[in-house]
Amino acid sequence: MSTYKLIYFDVRAKAELARLMFAYQGQAYEDSRFAMEEWPALKPKMPFGQVPVLEVDGRMFSESVAITNYLARKFGLYGSTEFETVEVDQVVGITQDMWKVIVDWVHENEESRKADLQKENEEKNFPKHLASLEKILKNNGTGFYVGNQLSYADLAAFDAMDIQVPDAVVDQFPLVKANRERVRTNDKLKDYIASRKEATL
């Protein structure tokens, strides 16, 4: 049986989707979190000088999407056919577009520009991407993005909306909102989600 260690800052951000996958699978792993001031000493030890890093049986792998793709395959969350895999990938692609505008907002230091980006995200960017997700859910008709059970796609969508997308925006998309709640209350996930500390990213 493989052993896993996930290395990241003590925030959700780019590591939380992997943590959700571990929780859903019931897979034991070392959740190795560190404070920002520890990063300079740790950085040279990481494969590409960045995190998250997933260590599997002592082998280290970087890039958050590569990590979650690997875990999704390992845990059977990547669809059951080649077409379902593509359908999962398109949802993950939408969530990556959402993360891009979130990261742009996070990295903006000028307060008035930051406020403008937040307004743009809430009025334009988030609704655009959630409309795409709503369409996928409507076309699939099962309450899940792909197939008839929870997959990588549902976890990725939940994670992308988790902190930065206001409820008032999500409320405009009833199928997306219902799917998010389905993930939040899943028997395999609800205890982990409820136990998480408050976060801004």
PDB file of C-alpha atoms in Angstrom:
ATOM      1  CA  MET A   1       0.000   0.000   0.000  1.00  0.00           C
ATOM      2  CA  SER A   2       1.354   3.395  -0.990  1.00  0.00           C
ATOM      3  CA  THR A   3       2.167   6.096   1.546  1.00  0.00           C
ATOM      4  CA  TYR A   4       1.334   9.729   0.793  1.00  0.00           C
ATOM      5  CA  LYS A   5       2.588  13.078   2.037  1.00  0.00           C
ATOM      6  CA  LEU A   6       1.083  16.357   0.828  1.00  0.00           C
ATOM      7  CA  ILE A   7       3.315  19.396   1.361  1.00  0.00           C
ATOM      8  CA  TYR A   8       1.865  22.908   1.285  1.00  0.00           C
ATOM      9  CA  PHE A   9       1.367  26.141   3.172  1.00  0.00           C
ATOM     10  CA  ASP A  10      -1.186  26.128   5.986  1.00  0.00           C
ATOM     11  CA  VAL A  11      -3.956  27.369   3.679  1.00  0.00           C
ATOM     12  CA  ARG A  12      -6.438  25.668   1.347  1.00  0.00           C
ATOM     13  CA  ALA A  13      -5.689  27.183  -2.080  1.00  0.00           C
ATOM     14  CA  LYS A  14      -3.886  24.815  -4.455  1.00  0.00           C
ATOM     15  CA  ALA A  15      -3.700  21.855  -2.057  1.00  0.00           C
ATOM     16  CA  GLU A  16      -7.297  21.659  -0.870  1.00  0.00           C
ATOM     17  CA  LEU A  17      -8.642  19.697  -3.829  1.00  0.00           C
ATOM     18  CA  ALA A  18      -6.123  16.952  -3.110  1.00  0.00           C
ATOM     19  CA  ARG A  19      -7.126  17.009   0.562  1.00  0.00           C
ATOM     20  CA  LEU A  20     -10.782  16.617  -0.445  1.00  0.00           C
ATOM     21  CA  MET A  21      -9.850  13.621  -2.566  1.00  0.00           C
ATOM     22  CA  PHE A  22      -7.983  11.988   0.308  1.00  0.00           C
ATOM     23  CA  ALA A  23     -10.959  12.622   2.591  1.00  0.00           C
ATOM     24  CA  TYR A  24     -13.459  11.198   0.105  1.00  0.00           C
ATOM     25  CA  GLN A  25     -11.334   8.123  -0.449  1.00  0.00           C
ATOM     26  CA  GLY A  26     -10.721   7.626   3.280  1.00  0.00           C
ATOM     27  CA  GLN A  27      -7.035   7.421   2.449  1.00  0.00           C
ATOM     28  CA  ALA A  28      -4.539   8.089   5.207  1.00  0.00           C
ATOM     29  CA  TYR A  29      -1.838  10.614   4.334  1.00  0.00           C
ATOM     30  CA  GLU A  30       0.495  13.086   6.006  1.00  0.00           C
ATOM     31  CA  ASP A  31      -0.894  16.589   5.630  1.00  0.00           C
ATOM     32  CA  SER A  32       2.399  18.464   5.972  1.00  0.00           C
ATOM     33  CA  ARG A  33       1.625  22.171   6.383  1.00  0.00           C
ATOM     34  CA  PHE A  34       4.121  24.915   7.064  1.00  0.00           C
ATOM     35  CA  ALA A  35       4.112  28.628   7.863  1.00  0.00           C
ATOM     36  CA  MET A  36       5.226  31.259   5.366  1.00  0.00           C
ATOM     37  CA  GLU A  37       8.392  31.995   7.334  1.00  0.00           C
ATOM     38  CA  GLU A  38       9.488  28.361   6.912  1.00  0.00           C
ATOM     39  CA  TRP A  39       9.291  28.514   3.132  1.00  0.00           C
ATOM     40  CA  PRO A  40      12.790  29.866   2.331  1.00  0.00           C
ATOM     41  CA  ALA A  41      14.389  26.861   4.024  1.00  0.00           C
ATOM     42  CA  LEU A  42      11.987  24.383   2.392  1.00  0.00           C
ATOM     43  CA  LYS A  43      11.972  25.821  -1.125  1.00  0.00           C
ATOM     44  CA  PRO A  44      15.330  24.345  -2.274  1.00  0.00           C
ATOM     45  CA  LYS A  45      14.120  20.886  -1.238  1.00  0.00           C
ATOM     46  CA  MET A  46      11.091  20.975  -3.557  1.00  0.00           C
ATOM     47  CA  PRO A  47      11.436  19.556  -7.106  1.00  0.00           C
ATOM     48  CA  PHE A  48      10.756  22.873  -8.877  1.00  0.00           C
ATOM     49  CA  GLY A  49      11.051  25.218  -5.918  1.00  0.00           C
ATOM     50  CA  GLN A  50       7.286  25.409  -5.496  1.00  0.00           C
ATOM     51  CA  VAL A  51       4.373  23.727  -3.744  1.00  0.00           C
ATOM     52  CA  PRO A  52       2.103  21.828  -3.486  1.00  0.00           C
ATOM     53  CA  VAL A  53       4.188  18.696  -3.670  1.00  0.00           C
ATOM     54  CA  LEU A  54       2.836  15.182  -3.317  1.00  0.00           C
ATOM     55  CA  GLU A  55       5.228  12.558  -2.050  1.00  0.00           C
ATOM     56  CA  VAL A  56       4.249   8.991  -2.995  1.00  0.00           C
ATOM     57  CA  ASP A  57       6.380   6.250  -1.498  1.00  0.00           C
ATOM     58  CA  GLY A  58       9.238   8.731  -1.224  1.00  0.00           C
ATOM     59  CA  ARG A  59       8.941  10.086  -4.792  1.00  0.00           C
ATOM     60  CA  MET A  60       8.102  13.784  -5.042  1.00  0.00           C
ATOM     61  CA  PHE A  61       5.738  15.250  -7.630  1.00  0.00           C
ATOM     62  CA  SER A  62       4.872  18.895  -8.231  1.00  0.00           C
ATOM     63  CA  GLU A  63       2.153  20.908 -10.053  1.00  0.00           C
ATOM     64  CA  SER A  64      -1.296  20.942  -8.447  1.00  0.00           C
ATOM     65  CA  VAL A  65      -3.221  19.724 -11.513  1.00  0.00           C
ATOM     66  CA  ALA A  66      -0.783  16.862 -12.076  1.00  0.00           C
ATOM     67  CA  ILE A  67      -1.251  15.880  -8.425  1.00  0.00           C
ATOM     68  CA  THR A  68      -5.052  15.917  -8.537  1.00  0.00           C
ATOM     69  CA  ASN A  69      -5.126  14.154 -11.914  1.00  0.00           C
ATOM     70  CA  TYR A  70      -2.982  11.387 -10.432  1.00  0.00           C
ATOM     71  CA  LEU A  71      -5.149  11.057  -7.327  1.00  0.00           C
ATOM     72  CA  ALA A  72      -8.346  11.097  -9.396  1.00  0.00           C
ATOM     73  CA  ARG A  73      -7.071   8.171 -11.463  1.00  0.00           C
ATOM     74  CA  LYS A  74      -5.757   6.356  -8.411  1.00  0.00           C
ATOM     75  CA  PHE A  75      -9.059   6.731  -6.532  1.00  0.00           C
ATOM     76  CA  GLY A  76     -11.407   6.015  -9.443  1.00  0.00           C
ATOM     77  CA  LEU A  77     -12.718   9.580  -9.667  1.00  0.00           C
ATOM     78  CA  TYR A  78     -11.838  10.235 -13.304  1.00  0.00           C
ATOM     79  CA  GLY A  79     -14.881   8.720 -15.014  1.00  0.00           C
ATOM     80  CA  SER A  80     -15.469   5.181 -16.218  1.00  0.00           C
ATOM     81  CA  THR A  81     -15.066   5.751 -19.988  1.00  0.00           C
ATOM     82  CA  GLU A  82     -12.773   7.826 -22.180  1.00  0.00           C
ATOM     83  CA  PHE A  83     -15.636  10.228 -22.870  1.00  0.00           C
ATOM     84  CA  GLU A  84     -16.362  10.656 -19.173  1.00  0.00           C
ATOM     85  CA  THR A  85     -12.681  11.435 -18.640  1.00  0.00           C
ATOM     86  CA  VAL A  86     -12.897  14.215 -21.228  1.00  0.00           C
ATOM     87  CA  GLU A  87     -16.076  15.478 -19.537  1.00  0.00           C
ATOM     88  CA  VAL A  88     -14.255  15.571 -16.210  1.00  0.00           C
ATOM     89  CA  ASP A  89     -11.373  17.440 -17.827  1.00  0.00           C
ATOM     90  CA  GLN A  90     -13.666  20.105 -19.261  1.00  0.00           C
ATOM     91  CA  VAL A  91     -15.155  20.813 -15.826  1.00  0.00           C
ATOM     92  CA  VAL A  92     -11.682  20.938 -14.300  1.00  0.00           C
ATOM     93  CA  GLY A  93     -10.702  23.349 -17.098  1.00  0.00           C
ATOM     94  CA  ILE A  94     -13.578  25.666 -16.165  1.00  0.00           C
ATOM     95  CA  THR A  95     -12.522  25.588 -12.518  1.00  0.00           C
ATOM     96  CA  GLN A  96      -8.936  26.421 -13.520  1.00  0.00           C
ATOM     97  CA  ASP A  97     -10.282  29.491 -15.343  1.00  0.00           C
ATOM     98  CA  MET A  98     -12.067  30.440 -12.127  1.00  0.00           C
ATOM     99  CA  TRP A  99      -8.906  30.002 -10.122  1.00  0.00           C
ATOM    100  CA  LYS A 100      -6.992  32.248 -12.520  1.00  0.00           C
ATOM    101  CA  VAL A 101      -9.206  35.258 -11.793  1.00  0.00           C
ATOM    102  CA  ILE A 102      -9.175  34.455  -8.078  1.00  0.00           C
ATOM    103  CA  VAL A 103      -5.356  34.373  -8.072  1.00  0.00           C
ATOM    104  CA  ASP A 104      -5.226  37.640 -10.025  1.00  0.00           C
ATOM    105  CA  TRP A 105      -7.372  39.204  -7.292  1.00  0.00           C
ATOM    106  CA  VAL A 106      -5.244  37.739  -4.504  1.00  0.00           C
ATOM    107  CA  HIS A 107      -2.000  39.047  -6.004  1.00  0.00           C
ATOM    108  CA  GLU A 108      -3.305  42.557  -6.633  1.00  0.00           C
ATOM    109  CA  ASN A 109      -1.901  44.894  -3.970  1.00  0.00           C
ATOM    110  CA  GLU A 110      -3.443  48.189  -5.072  1.00  0.00           C
ATOM    111  CA  GLU A 111      -6.667  48.488  -3.100  1.00  0.00           C
ATOM    112  CA  SER A 112      -8.849  50.268  -5.660  1.00  0.00           C
ATOM    113  CA  ARG A 113      -7.743  47.878  -8.401  1.00  0.00           C
ATOM    114  CA  LYS A 114      -8.393  44.928  -6.077  1.00  0.00           C
ATOM    115  CA  ALA A 115     -11.930  46.199  -5.467  1.00  0.00           C
ATOM    116  CA  ASP A 116     -12.447  46.546  -9.224  1.00  0.00           C
ATOM    117  CA  LEU A 117     -11.276  42.967  -9.797  1.00  0.00           C
ATOM    118  CA  GLN A 118     -13.607  41.675  -7.095  1.00  0.00           C
ATOM    119  CA  LYS A 119     -16.531  43.500  -8.691  1.00  0.00           C
ATOM    120  CA  GLU A 120     -15.605  42.149 -12.116  1.00  0.00           C
ATOM    121  CA  ASN A 121     -15.347  38.623 -10.753  1.00  0.00           C
ATOM    122  CA  GLU A 122     -18.702  38.751  -8.996  1.00  0.00           C
ATOM    123  CA  GLU A 123     -20.584  40.470 -11.820  1.00  0.00           C
ATOM    124  CA  LYS A 124     -18.933  38.926 -14.883  1.00  0.00           C
ATOM    125  CA  ASN A 125     -16.301  36.214 -14.447  1.00  0.00           C
ATOM    126  CA  PHE A 126     -17.911  33.977 -11.834  1.00  0.00           C
ATOM    127  CA  PRO A 127     -21.389  34.104 -13.427  1.00  0.00           C
ATOM    128  CA  LYS A 128     -19.877  33.251 -16.815  1.00  0.00           C
ATOM    129  CA  HIS A 129     -18.147  30.149 -15.497  1.00  0.00           C
ATOM    130  CA  LEU A 130     -21.039  29.057 -13.285  1.00  0.00           C
ATOM    131  CA  ALA A 131     -23.364  29.368 -16.284  1.00  0.00           C
ATOM    132  CA  SER A 132     -21.156  26.851 -18.097  1.00  0.00           C
ATOM    133  CA  LEU A 133     -21.282  24.511 -15.108  1.00  0.00           C
ATOM    134  CA  GLU A 134     -25.056  24.919 -14.881  1.00  0.00           C
ATOM    135  CA  LYS A 135     -25.379  23.917 -18.543  1.00  0.00           C
ATOM    136  CA  ILE A 136     -23.257  20.807 -17.991  1.00  0.00           C
ATOM    137  CA  LEU A 137     -25.371  19.757 -15.004  1.00  0.00           C
ATOM    138  CA  LYS A 138     -28.594  20.348 -16.937  1.00  0.00           C
ATOM    139  CA  ASN A 139     -27.381  18.289 -19.884  1.00  0.00           C
ATOM    140  CA  ASN A 140     -26.172  15.439 -17.676  1.00  0.00           C
ATOM    141  CA  GLY A 141     -29.382  15.373 -15.643  1.00  0.00           C
ATOM    142  CA  THR A 142     -28.120  13.318 -12.694  1.00  0.00           C
ATOM    143  CA  GLY A 143     -27.147  16.051 -10.234  1.00  0.00           C
ATOM    144  CA  PHE A 144     -23.493  15.312 -10.950  1.00  0.00           C
ATOM    145  CA  TYR A 145     -21.268  16.865 -13.597  1.00  0.00           C
ATOM    146  CA  VAL A 146     -20.236  13.509 -15.061  1.00  0.00           C
ATOM    147  CA  GLY A 147     -22.043  10.182 -14.948  1.00  0.00           C
ATOM    148  CA  ASN A 148     -24.271   9.384 -12.005  1.00  0.00           C
ATOM    149  CA  GLN A 149     -21.881   9.587  -9.091  1.00  0.00           C
ATOM    150  CA  LEU A 150     -19.452  11.984  -7.473  1.00  0.00           C
ATOM    151  CA  SER A 151     -16.226  12.479  -9.405  1.00  0.00           C
ATOM    152  CA  TYR A 152     -13.150  14.665  -9.670  1.00  0.00           C
ATOM    153  CA  ALA A 153     -15.361  17.179 -11.513  1.00  0.00           C
ATOM    154  CA  ASP A 154     -17.726  17.673  -8.557  1.00  0.00           C
ATOM    155  CA  LEU A 155     -14.856  18.056  -6.109  1.00  0.00           C
ATOM    156  CA  ALA A 156     -13.041  20.526  -8.378  1.00  0.00           C
ATOM    157  CA  ALA A 157     -16.178  22.655  -8.813  1.00  0.00           C
ATOM    158  CA  PHE A 158     -16.866  22.625  -5.077  1.00  0.00           C
ATOM    159  CA  ASP A 159     -13.288  23.640  -4.329  1.00  0.00           C
ATOM    160  CA  ALA A 160     -13.279  26.497  -6.853  1.00  0.00           C
ATOM    161  CA  MET A 161     -16.441  27.991  -5.312  1.00  0.00           C
ATOM    162  CA  ASP A 162     -15.552  27.251  -1.723  1.00  0.00           C
ATOM    163  CA  ILE A 163     -14.225  30.571  -0.440  1.00  0.00           C
ATOM    164  CA  GLN A 164     -14.109  33.352  -3.010  1.00  0.00           C
ATOM    165  CA  VAL A 165     -17.411  32.930  -4.878  1.00  0.00           C
ATOM    166  CA  PRO A 166     -20.208  34.592  -2.856  1.00  0.00           C
ATOM    167  CA  ASP A 167     -23.387  32.653  -2.099  1.00  0.00           C
ATOM    168  CA  ALA A 168     -25.378  35.396  -3.828  1.00  0.00           C
ATOM    169  CA  VAL A 169     -23.642  34.502  -7.091  1.00  0.00           C
ATOM    170  CA  VAL A 170     -24.037  30.744  -6.638  1.00  0.00           C
ATOM    171  CA  ASP A 171     -27.727  31.214  -5.804  1.00  0.00           C
ATOM    172  CA  GLN A 172     -28.317  32.344  -9.399  1.00  0.00           C
ATOM    173  CA  PHE A 173     -27.487  28.824 -10.598  1.00  0.00           C
ATOM    174  CA  PRO A 174     -29.758  26.307  -8.839  1.00  0.00           C
ATOM    175  CA  LEU A 175     -28.181  23.141 -10.253  1.00  0.00           C
ATOM    176  CA  VAL A 176     -24.693  24.329  -9.341  1.00  0.00           C
ATOM    177  CA  LYS A 177     -25.912  25.255  -5.868  1.00  0.00           C
ATOM    178  CA  ALA A 178     -27.539  21.838  -5.389  1.00  0.00           C
ATOM    179  CA  ASN A 179     -24.400  20.041  -6.545  1.00  0.00           C
ATOM    180  CA  ARG A 180     -22.261  22.101  -4.184  1.00  0.00           C
ATOM    181  CA  GLU A 181     -24.546  21.137  -1.302  1.00  0.00           C
ATOM    182  CA  ARG A 182     -24.456  17.494  -2.393  1.00  0.00           C
ATOM    183  CA  VAL A 183     -20.681  17.545  -2.064  1.00  0.00           C
ATOM    184  CA  ARG A 184     -20.749  19.467   1.228  1.00  0.00           C
ATOM    185  CA  THR A 185     -23.128  16.945   2.839  1.00  0.00           C
ATOM    186  CA  ASN A 186     -21.603  13.800   1.358  1.00  0.00           C
ATOM    187  CA  ASP A 187     -21.155  11.208   4.107  1.00  0.00           C
ATOM    188  CA  LYS A 188     -17.495  10.751   3.195  1.00  0.00           C
ATOM    189  CA  LEU A 189     -16.741  14.474   3.193  1.00  0.00           C
ATOM    190  CA  LYS A 190     -18.982  16.294   5.636  1.00  0.00           C
ATOM    191  CA  ASP A 191     -16.898  15.648   8.751  1.00  0.00           C
ATOM    192  CA  TYR A 192     -13.700  16.792   7.052  1.00  0.00           C
ATOM    193  CA  ILE A 193     -15.361  19.899   5.607  1.00  0.00           C
ATOM    194  CA  ALA A 194     -16.973  20.795   8.934  1.00  0.00           C
ATOM    195  CA  SER A 195     -13.662  20.400  10.768  1.00  0.00           C
ATOM    196  CA  ARG A 196     -11.706  22.818   8.585  1.00  0.00           C
ATOM    197  CA  LYS A 197     -10.682  26.114  10.103  1.00  0.00           C
ATOM    198  CA  GLU A 198     -11.934  29.357   8.577  1.00  0.00           C
ATOM    199  CA  ALA A 199      -9.926  30.490   5.571  1.00  0.00           C
ATOM    200  CA  THR A 200      -9.725  33.328   3.066  1.00  0.00           C
ATOM    201  CA  LEU A 201      -7.905  31.321   0.415  1.00  0.00           C
TER     202      LEU A 201
END
